[in-house]
Short mmCIF file of N, CA and C in Angstrom, two decimals:
data_model
loop_
_atom_site.label_atom_id
_atom_site.label_comp_id
_atom_site.label_asym_id
_atom_site.label_seq_id
_atom_site.Cartn_x
_atom_site.Cartn_y
_atom_site.Cartn_z
N MET A 1 4.79 52.44 59.50
CA MET A 1 5.52 51.21 59.72
C MET A 1 5.90 51.14 61.19
N SER A 2 5.56 50.07 61.87
CA SER A 2 5.89 49.91 63.28
C SER A 2 7.30 49.34 63.41
N SER A 3 7.86 49.47 64.62
CA SER A 3 9.23 48.99 64.81
C SER A 3 9.33 47.48 64.65
N SER A 4 8.20 46.76 64.79
CA SER A 4 8.25 45.31 64.59
C SER A 4 8.31 44.95 63.12
N ASP A 5 7.94 45.91 62.23
CA ASP A 5 8.00 45.68 60.80
C ASP A 5 9.41 45.91 60.23
N ILE A 6 10.27 46.56 61.01
CA ILE A 6 11.62 46.87 60.56
C ILE A 6 12.50 45.66 60.84
N ASN A 7 13.24 45.24 59.82
CA ASN A 7 14.10 44.07 59.96
C ASN A 7 15.54 44.44 59.59
N PRO A 8 16.37 44.67 60.60
CA PRO A 8 17.77 45.01 60.33
C PRO A 8 18.54 43.91 59.61
N ALA A 9 17.99 42.72 59.55
CA ALA A 9 18.67 41.61 58.89
C ALA A 9 18.40 41.58 57.39
N ASP A 10 17.54 42.47 56.90
CA ASP A 10 17.19 42.44 55.48
C ASP A 10 18.40 42.57 54.55
N SER A 11 19.40 43.31 54.96
CA SER A 11 20.56 43.54 54.08
C SER A 11 21.70 42.55 54.31
N LEU A 12 21.52 41.60 55.21
CA LEU A 12 22.64 40.70 55.53
C LEU A 12 23.12 39.89 54.33
N SER A 13 22.22 39.43 53.48
CA SER A 13 22.68 38.65 52.32
C SER A 13 23.50 39.52 51.38
N LYS A 14 23.13 40.80 51.25
CA LYS A 14 23.92 41.71 50.41
C LYS A 14 25.27 42.00 51.09
N GLU A 15 25.27 42.08 52.41
CA GLU A 15 26.53 42.29 53.12
C GLU A 15 27.44 41.08 52.96
N HIS A 16 26.87 39.87 53.00
CA HIS A 16 27.65 38.66 52.77
C HIS A 16 28.34 38.75 51.41
N GLN A 17 27.57 39.11 50.41
CA GLN A 17 28.11 39.20 49.04
C GLN A 17 29.25 40.22 48.98
N ALA A 18 29.06 41.36 49.60
CA ALA A 18 30.09 42.40 49.58
C ALA A 18 31.35 41.95 50.31
N VAL A 19 31.20 41.28 51.44
CA VAL A 19 32.36 40.80 52.19
C VAL A 19 33.08 39.72 51.40
N ARG A 20 32.33 38.83 50.78
CA ARG A 20 32.96 37.77 49.96
C ARG A 20 33.75 38.39 48.81
N GLU A 21 33.17 39.40 48.18
CA GLU A 21 33.86 40.07 47.07
C GLU A 21 35.16 40.68 47.55
N LEU A 22 35.12 41.40 48.67
CA LEU A 22 36.34 42.02 49.19
C LEU A 22 37.36 40.95 49.60
N THR A 23 36.88 39.88 50.20
CA THR A 23 37.78 38.80 50.61
C THR A 23 38.47 38.18 49.40
N GLN A 24 37.73 37.97 48.33
CA GLN A 24 38.34 37.44 47.10
C GLN A 24 39.40 38.39 46.55
N LEU A 25 39.10 39.68 46.60
CA LEU A 25 40.07 40.67 46.13
C LEU A 25 41.32 40.67 47.01
N LEU A 26 41.13 40.52 48.32
CA LEU A 26 42.28 40.47 49.22
C LEU A 26 43.12 39.21 48.98
N GLN A 27 42.45 38.09 48.67
CA GLN A 27 43.20 36.88 48.34
C GLN A 27 44.00 37.06 47.06
N GLN A 28 43.39 37.70 46.07
CA GLN A 28 44.11 37.97 44.81
C GLN A 28 45.30 38.90 45.08
N GLU A 29 45.06 39.91 45.91
CA GLU A 29 46.13 40.84 46.25
C GLU A 29 47.29 40.10 46.91
N GLN A 30 46.97 39.19 47.82
CA GLN A 30 48.01 38.42 48.50
C GLN A 30 48.83 37.60 47.51
N GLU A 31 48.15 36.96 46.57
CA GLU A 31 48.84 36.19 45.55
C GLU A 31 49.78 37.08 44.74
N GLN A 32 49.31 38.27 44.40
CA GLN A 32 50.13 39.19 43.60
C GLN A 32 51.27 39.78 44.42
N LEU A 33 51.05 39.99 45.72
CA LEU A 33 52.13 40.46 46.59
C LEU A 33 53.24 39.43 46.65
N VAL A 34 52.86 38.17 46.79
CA VAL A 34 53.85 37.09 46.84
C VAL A 34 54.59 37.00 45.51
N ALA A 35 53.84 37.15 44.41
CA ALA A 35 54.44 37.07 43.08
C ALA A 35 55.23 38.33 42.73
N GLY A 36 54.97 39.43 43.44
CA GLY A 36 55.65 40.68 43.15
C GLY A 36 55.14 41.39 41.91
N ASP A 37 53.89 41.13 41.54
CA ASP A 37 53.30 41.73 40.33
C ASP A 37 52.63 43.06 40.68
N ILE A 38 53.40 44.13 40.59
CA ILE A 38 52.96 45.46 40.98
C ILE A 38 51.76 45.93 40.14
N GLU A 39 51.79 45.67 38.85
CA GLU A 39 50.69 46.10 37.98
C GLU A 39 49.37 45.42 38.37
N ALA A 40 49.44 44.14 38.69
CA ALA A 40 48.23 43.42 39.10
C ALA A 40 47.72 43.95 40.44
N ILE A 41 48.64 44.31 41.32
CA ILE A 41 48.25 44.87 42.62
C ILE A 41 47.56 46.22 42.41
N LYS A 42 48.14 47.05 41.54
CA LYS A 42 47.53 48.35 41.25
C LYS A 42 46.13 48.18 40.67
N ALA A 43 45.94 47.17 39.84
CA ALA A 43 44.63 46.94 39.22
C ALA A 43 43.57 46.54 40.24
N LEU A 44 43.98 46.04 41.38
CA LEU A 44 43.03 45.63 42.42
C LEU A 44 42.62 46.79 43.33
N THR A 45 43.33 47.88 43.28
CA THR A 45 43.09 49.00 44.20
C THR A 45 41.67 49.55 44.08
N GLU A 46 41.24 49.87 42.88
CA GLU A 46 39.91 50.45 42.70
C GLU A 46 38.79 49.47 43.06
N PRO A 47 38.83 48.22 42.59
CA PRO A 47 37.77 47.28 42.99
C PRO A 47 37.72 47.07 44.50
N LYS A 48 38.89 47.06 45.17
CA LYS A 48 38.90 46.92 46.62
C LYS A 48 38.22 48.11 47.29
N ALA A 49 38.52 49.30 46.81
CA ALA A 49 37.91 50.51 47.38
C ALA A 49 36.40 50.49 47.18
N LYS A 50 35.96 50.09 45.99
CA LYS A 50 34.52 50.03 45.72
C LYS A 50 33.83 49.01 46.61
N ALA A 51 34.46 47.86 46.82
CA ALA A 51 33.87 46.83 47.68
C ALA A 51 33.78 47.33 49.12
N ALA A 52 34.80 48.04 49.57
CA ALA A 52 34.79 48.57 50.94
C ALA A 52 33.70 49.62 51.10
N VAL A 53 33.52 50.47 50.09
CA VAL A 53 32.45 51.48 50.13
C VAL A 53 31.09 50.80 50.18
N ARG A 54 30.91 49.78 49.36
CA ARG A 54 29.65 49.04 49.33
C ARG A 54 29.36 48.41 50.69
N MET A 55 30.37 47.82 51.30
CA MET A 55 30.19 47.24 52.63
C MET A 55 29.77 48.31 53.65
N ALA A 56 30.40 49.46 53.59
CA ALA A 56 30.07 50.55 54.51
C ALA A 56 28.65 51.04 54.29
N GLU A 57 28.22 51.14 53.03
CA GLU A 57 26.85 51.58 52.74
C GLU A 57 25.83 50.60 53.31
N LEU A 58 26.09 49.31 53.12
CA LEU A 58 25.17 48.29 53.63
C LEU A 58 25.13 48.28 55.15
N ALA A 59 26.28 48.44 55.78
CA ALA A 59 26.33 48.49 57.25
C ALA A 59 25.57 49.72 57.75
N THR A 60 25.72 50.84 57.05
CA THR A 60 24.99 52.06 57.43
C THR A 60 23.50 51.84 57.33
N ALA A 61 23.05 51.19 56.26
CA ALA A 61 21.61 50.90 56.11
C ALA A 61 21.12 50.01 57.24
N ARG A 62 21.92 49.01 57.62
CA ARG A 62 21.54 48.13 58.73
C ARG A 62 21.49 48.92 60.02
N HIS A 63 22.46 49.80 60.24
CA HIS A 63 22.48 50.62 61.45
C HIS A 63 21.27 51.55 61.51
N GLN A 64 20.87 52.10 60.36
CA GLN A 64 19.69 52.96 60.32
C GLN A 64 18.43 52.17 60.65
N ALA A 65 18.34 50.94 60.14
CA ALA A 65 17.19 50.09 60.45
C ALA A 65 17.15 49.76 61.95
N LEU A 66 18.31 49.53 62.52
CA LEU A 66 18.38 49.26 63.97
C LEU A 66 17.89 50.47 64.76
N ALA A 67 18.35 51.66 64.36
CA ALA A 67 17.94 52.88 65.06
C ALA A 67 16.43 53.08 64.95
N LYS A 68 15.86 52.84 63.75
CA LYS A 68 14.41 52.98 63.56
C LYS A 68 13.64 51.98 64.42
N ALA A 69 14.26 50.82 64.66
CA ALA A 69 13.62 49.79 65.47
C ALA A 69 13.83 50.04 66.97
N GLY A 70 14.58 51.10 67.30
CA GLY A 70 14.77 51.45 68.71
C GLY A 70 16.02 50.85 69.35
N PHE A 71 16.97 50.44 68.54
CA PHE A 71 18.20 49.85 69.06
C PHE A 71 19.38 50.75 68.73
N GLU A 72 20.51 50.48 69.40
CA GLU A 72 21.73 51.22 69.09
C GLU A 72 22.11 50.93 67.64
N ALA A 73 22.62 51.94 66.97
CA ALA A 73 22.98 51.81 65.55
C ALA A 73 24.40 51.29 65.40
N ASP A 74 24.65 50.10 65.94
CA ASP A 74 25.97 49.48 65.84
C ASP A 74 25.84 47.98 66.07
N GLU A 75 26.97 47.30 66.20
CA GLU A 75 26.94 45.85 66.38
C GLU A 75 26.29 45.44 67.69
N THR A 76 26.46 46.27 68.73
CA THR A 76 25.81 46.00 70.01
C THR A 76 24.29 46.02 69.83
N GLY A 77 23.81 46.98 69.06
CA GLY A 77 22.37 47.06 68.78
C GLY A 77 21.90 45.86 67.98
N MET A 78 22.74 45.38 67.07
CA MET A 78 22.38 44.19 66.27
C MET A 78 22.26 42.97 67.18
N LYS A 79 23.19 42.82 68.10
CA LYS A 79 23.13 41.71 69.04
C LYS A 79 21.86 41.80 69.90
N ALA A 80 21.53 43.01 70.32
CA ALA A 80 20.32 43.21 71.12
C ALA A 80 19.08 42.89 70.29
N TRP A 81 19.05 43.33 69.03
CA TRP A 81 17.91 43.04 68.16
C TRP A 81 17.78 41.53 67.94
N LEU A 82 18.89 40.85 67.75
CA LEU A 82 18.86 39.40 67.55
C LEU A 82 18.29 38.66 68.75
N ALA A 83 18.34 39.28 69.92
CA ALA A 83 17.79 38.66 71.14
C ALA A 83 16.28 38.83 71.25
N THR A 84 15.67 39.57 70.31
CA THR A 84 14.22 39.79 70.36
C THR A 84 13.49 38.71 69.57
N PRO A 85 12.19 38.56 69.82
CA PRO A 85 11.40 37.59 69.06
C PRO A 85 11.29 37.92 67.56
N ALA A 86 11.55 39.17 67.21
CA ALA A 86 11.45 39.58 65.80
C ALA A 86 12.57 38.97 64.95
N ALA A 87 13.65 38.58 65.60
CA ALA A 87 14.79 38.01 64.87
C ALA A 87 14.58 36.52 64.65
N SER A 88 14.70 36.12 63.40
CA SER A 88 14.52 34.70 63.06
C SER A 88 15.83 33.94 63.29
N GLU A 89 15.72 32.62 63.27
CA GLU A 89 16.91 31.78 63.36
C GLU A 89 17.82 32.03 62.16
N THR A 90 17.20 32.29 61.00
CA THR A 90 17.97 32.60 59.79
C THR A 90 18.79 33.87 59.99
N ALA A 91 18.19 34.87 60.65
CA ALA A 91 18.91 36.13 60.91
C ALA A 91 20.10 35.88 61.83
N HIS A 92 19.89 35.05 62.87
CA HIS A 92 20.99 34.70 63.77
C HIS A 92 22.13 34.06 63.00
N LYS A 93 21.79 33.06 62.22
CA LYS A 93 22.80 32.32 61.45
C LYS A 93 23.51 33.24 60.47
N SER A 94 22.74 34.06 59.77
CA SER A 94 23.31 34.97 58.78
C SER A 94 24.26 35.97 59.43
N TRP A 95 23.88 36.48 60.59
CA TRP A 95 24.72 37.44 61.30
C TRP A 95 26.05 36.79 61.70
N HIS A 96 25.99 35.61 62.27
CA HIS A 96 27.21 34.93 62.71
C HIS A 96 28.10 34.57 61.52
N GLU A 97 27.50 34.22 60.40
CA GLU A 97 28.28 33.95 59.18
C GLU A 97 28.96 35.22 58.70
N LEU A 98 28.23 36.34 58.77
CA LEU A 98 28.81 37.62 58.34
C LEU A 98 30.00 37.98 59.22
N ILE A 99 29.88 37.80 60.51
CA ILE A 99 30.99 38.10 61.42
C ILE A 99 32.19 37.21 61.09
N ALA A 100 31.95 35.93 60.83
CA ALA A 100 33.03 35.01 60.48
C ALA A 100 33.71 35.42 59.17
N LEU A 101 32.91 35.79 58.17
CA LEU A 101 33.47 36.25 56.90
C LEU A 101 34.31 37.51 57.09
N ALA A 102 33.82 38.42 57.91
CA ALA A 102 34.55 39.66 58.17
C ALA A 102 35.88 39.37 58.86
N GLU A 103 35.92 38.39 59.74
CA GLU A 103 37.16 38.01 60.42
C GLU A 103 38.18 37.47 59.42
N VAL A 104 37.70 36.68 58.45
CA VAL A 104 38.59 36.16 57.41
C VAL A 104 39.18 37.32 56.62
N GLY A 105 38.33 38.27 56.24
CA GLY A 105 38.81 39.44 55.50
C GLY A 105 39.79 40.27 56.30
N LYS A 106 39.51 40.42 57.58
CA LYS A 106 40.40 41.18 58.45
C LYS A 106 41.78 40.52 58.53
N GLU A 107 41.81 39.19 58.64
CA GLU A 107 43.08 38.46 58.71
C GLU A 107 43.84 38.56 57.39
N LEU A 108 43.13 38.43 56.27
CA LEU A 108 43.79 38.58 54.97
C LEU A 108 44.41 39.97 54.84
N ASN A 109 43.66 40.98 55.28
CA ASN A 109 44.16 42.35 55.21
C ASN A 109 45.40 42.52 56.09
N ARG A 110 45.39 41.90 57.27
CA ARG A 110 46.54 41.98 58.17
C ARG A 110 47.77 41.33 57.53
N ILE A 111 47.57 40.15 56.95
CA ILE A 111 48.68 39.44 56.29
C ILE A 111 49.21 40.26 55.12
N ASN A 112 48.31 40.83 54.32
CA ASN A 112 48.74 41.64 53.19
C ASN A 112 49.54 42.85 53.66
N GLY A 113 49.11 43.45 54.75
CA GLY A 113 49.85 44.59 55.31
C GLY A 113 51.25 44.18 55.73
N THR A 114 51.36 42.99 56.32
CA THR A 114 52.67 42.47 56.71
C THR A 114 53.56 42.24 55.49
N LEU A 115 52.98 41.65 54.44
CA LEU A 115 53.74 41.43 53.20
C LEU A 115 54.21 42.74 52.59
N ILE A 116 53.34 43.74 52.60
CA ILE A 116 53.70 45.06 52.06
C ILE A 116 54.83 45.67 52.89
N ASN A 117 54.72 45.59 54.21
CA ASN A 117 55.77 46.15 55.08
C ASN A 117 57.10 45.45 54.86
N LYS A 118 57.08 44.14 54.71
CA LYS A 118 58.34 43.41 54.45
C LYS A 118 58.96 43.86 53.14
N GLN A 119 58.13 44.05 52.13
CA GLN A 119 58.65 44.50 50.84
C GLN A 119 59.22 45.91 50.95
N MET A 120 58.57 46.76 51.75
CA MET A 120 59.07 48.12 51.93
C MET A 120 60.44 48.10 52.63
N VAL A 121 60.61 47.22 53.60
CA VAL A 121 61.90 47.10 54.28
C VAL A 121 62.98 46.64 53.30
N ARG A 122 62.63 45.63 52.48
CA ARG A 122 63.60 45.16 51.46
C ARG A 122 63.97 46.29 50.52
N ASN A 123 62.97 47.03 50.06
CA ASN A 123 63.23 48.14 49.14
C ASN A 123 64.12 49.19 49.80
N GLN A 124 63.85 49.50 51.07
CA GLN A 124 64.66 50.49 51.78
C GLN A 124 66.09 50.01 51.93
N ASN A 125 66.27 48.72 52.21
CA ASN A 125 67.64 48.17 52.32
C ASN A 125 68.37 48.26 50.99
N VAL A 126 67.69 47.97 49.91
CA VAL A 126 68.32 48.09 48.59
C VAL A 126 68.69 49.54 48.33
N LEU A 127 67.81 50.46 48.65
CA LEU A 127 68.12 51.88 48.46
C LEU A 127 69.32 52.30 49.31
N ASN A 128 69.37 51.82 50.54
CA ASN A 128 70.52 52.15 51.40
C ASN A 128 71.82 51.64 50.81
N ILE A 129 71.79 50.44 50.27
CA ILE A 129 72.99 49.89 49.65
C ILE A 129 73.40 50.73 48.45
N LEU A 130 72.43 51.07 47.62
CA LEU A 130 72.73 51.86 46.43
C LEU A 130 73.21 53.26 46.78
N GLN A 131 72.64 53.86 47.82
CA GLN A 131 73.00 55.22 48.18
C GLN A 131 74.23 55.31 49.06
N HIS A 132 74.37 54.37 49.98
CA HIS A 132 75.42 54.50 50.99
C HIS A 132 76.40 53.33 51.02
N GLY A 133 76.11 52.31 50.28
CA GLY A 133 77.00 51.17 50.25
C GLY A 133 76.84 50.22 51.42
N ASN A 134 75.81 50.41 52.25
CA ASN A 134 75.59 49.46 53.34
C ASN A 134 74.11 49.38 53.69
N VAL A 135 73.77 48.32 54.37
CA VAL A 135 72.42 48.17 54.88
C VAL A 135 72.40 48.80 56.24
N GLN A 136 71.40 49.65 56.51
CA GLN A 136 71.31 50.35 57.77
C GLN A 136 71.34 49.33 58.92
N GLY A 137 72.16 49.61 59.91
CA GLY A 137 72.25 48.71 61.05
C GLY A 137 73.17 47.53 60.80
N ASN A 138 73.82 47.46 59.66
CA ASN A 138 74.70 46.35 59.33
C ASN A 138 76.14 46.82 59.36
N ALA A 139 76.49 47.48 60.45
CA ALA A 139 77.85 47.99 60.57
C ALA A 139 78.78 46.88 61.06
N VAL A 140 80.05 47.00 60.74
CA VAL A 140 81.06 46.04 61.19
C VAL A 140 82.08 46.79 62.04
N TYR A 141 82.83 46.02 62.82
CA TYR A 141 83.84 46.64 63.67
C TYR A 141 85.18 46.67 62.96
N GLY A 142 85.85 47.79 63.09
CA GLY A 142 87.17 47.94 62.50
C GLY A 142 88.24 47.38 63.43
N PRO A 143 89.51 47.45 63.01
CA PRO A 143 90.60 46.90 63.83
C PRO A 143 90.74 47.61 65.18
N ASP A 144 90.27 48.86 65.27
CA ASP A 144 90.37 49.60 66.53
C ASP A 144 89.18 49.35 67.46
N GLY A 145 88.25 48.44 67.05
CA GLY A 145 87.09 48.12 67.88
C GLY A 145 85.91 49.06 67.69
N GLN A 146 86.10 50.07 66.86
CA GLN A 146 85.03 51.03 66.59
C GLN A 146 84.20 50.55 65.40
N THR A 147 82.96 50.99 65.37
CA THR A 147 82.12 50.60 64.23
C THR A 147 82.62 51.28 62.98
N ALA A 148 82.66 50.49 61.95
CA ALA A 148 83.06 51.00 60.65
C ALA A 148 82.02 50.50 59.66
N ASN A 149 81.53 51.40 58.88
CA ASN A 149 80.55 50.98 57.87
C ASN A 149 81.25 50.23 56.76
N LYS A 150 80.65 49.13 56.41
CA LYS A 150 81.16 48.36 55.27
C LYS A 150 80.65 49.10 54.04
N SER A 151 81.50 49.49 53.19
CA SER A 151 81.02 50.24 52.03
C SER A 151 81.49 49.58 50.74
N VAL A 152 80.75 49.88 49.74
CA VAL A 152 81.09 49.38 48.41
C VAL A 152 81.86 50.49 47.73
N LYS A 153 83.08 50.19 47.32
CA LYS A 153 83.89 51.21 46.65
C LYS A 153 83.73 51.04 45.16
N ARG A 154 83.58 52.16 44.50
CA ARG A 154 83.46 52.13 43.04
C ARG A 154 84.65 52.87 42.46
N HIS A 155 85.23 52.26 41.49
CA HIS A 155 86.38 52.88 40.84
C HIS A 155 85.98 53.28 39.43
N ILE A 156 86.41 54.44 39.03
CA ILE A 156 86.14 54.90 37.67
C ILE A 156 87.38 54.63 36.85
N VAL A 157 87.19 53.95 35.77
CA VAL A 157 88.31 53.65 34.89
C VAL A 157 88.12 54.52 33.65
N ALA A 158 89.09 55.34 33.38
CA ALA A 158 89.04 56.18 32.19
C ALA A 158 90.09 55.68 31.21
N GLY A 159 89.75 55.63 30.02
CA GLY A 159 90.79 55.13 29.15
C GLY A 159 90.49 55.15 27.73
#
């Protein structure tokens, strides 16, 4: 097989499918994060991991095809291959669509990370209140001008 017979774009349609699948899972995850449905979020963990593995496998296959064709085995090599006569207009279009889809997935993942971090901060504040009677950093000043923690006093009534 000559290097002109190798087509790194052969797997692009499968990569599109894998990215779309992961993007759909990330959208579902975002909906569940907003709804606070922990069980539904947990159920998405394995399918997300499988989709990410599939994407990595397909990218590796594309990188191997690029290397066999004499190009760098990365996105730079893909851009260089696309500049050759062997690359069709369909390959150009498919590659640019894949990059756009990946950007959407990356943004969804960033937003989901932000939602998770906000929830973690809320949970930590609730734990601080339960453990110490105050939210960390929410100190008040006493009559002497010194910081005094606002605390929740609990009284035990025996009777």
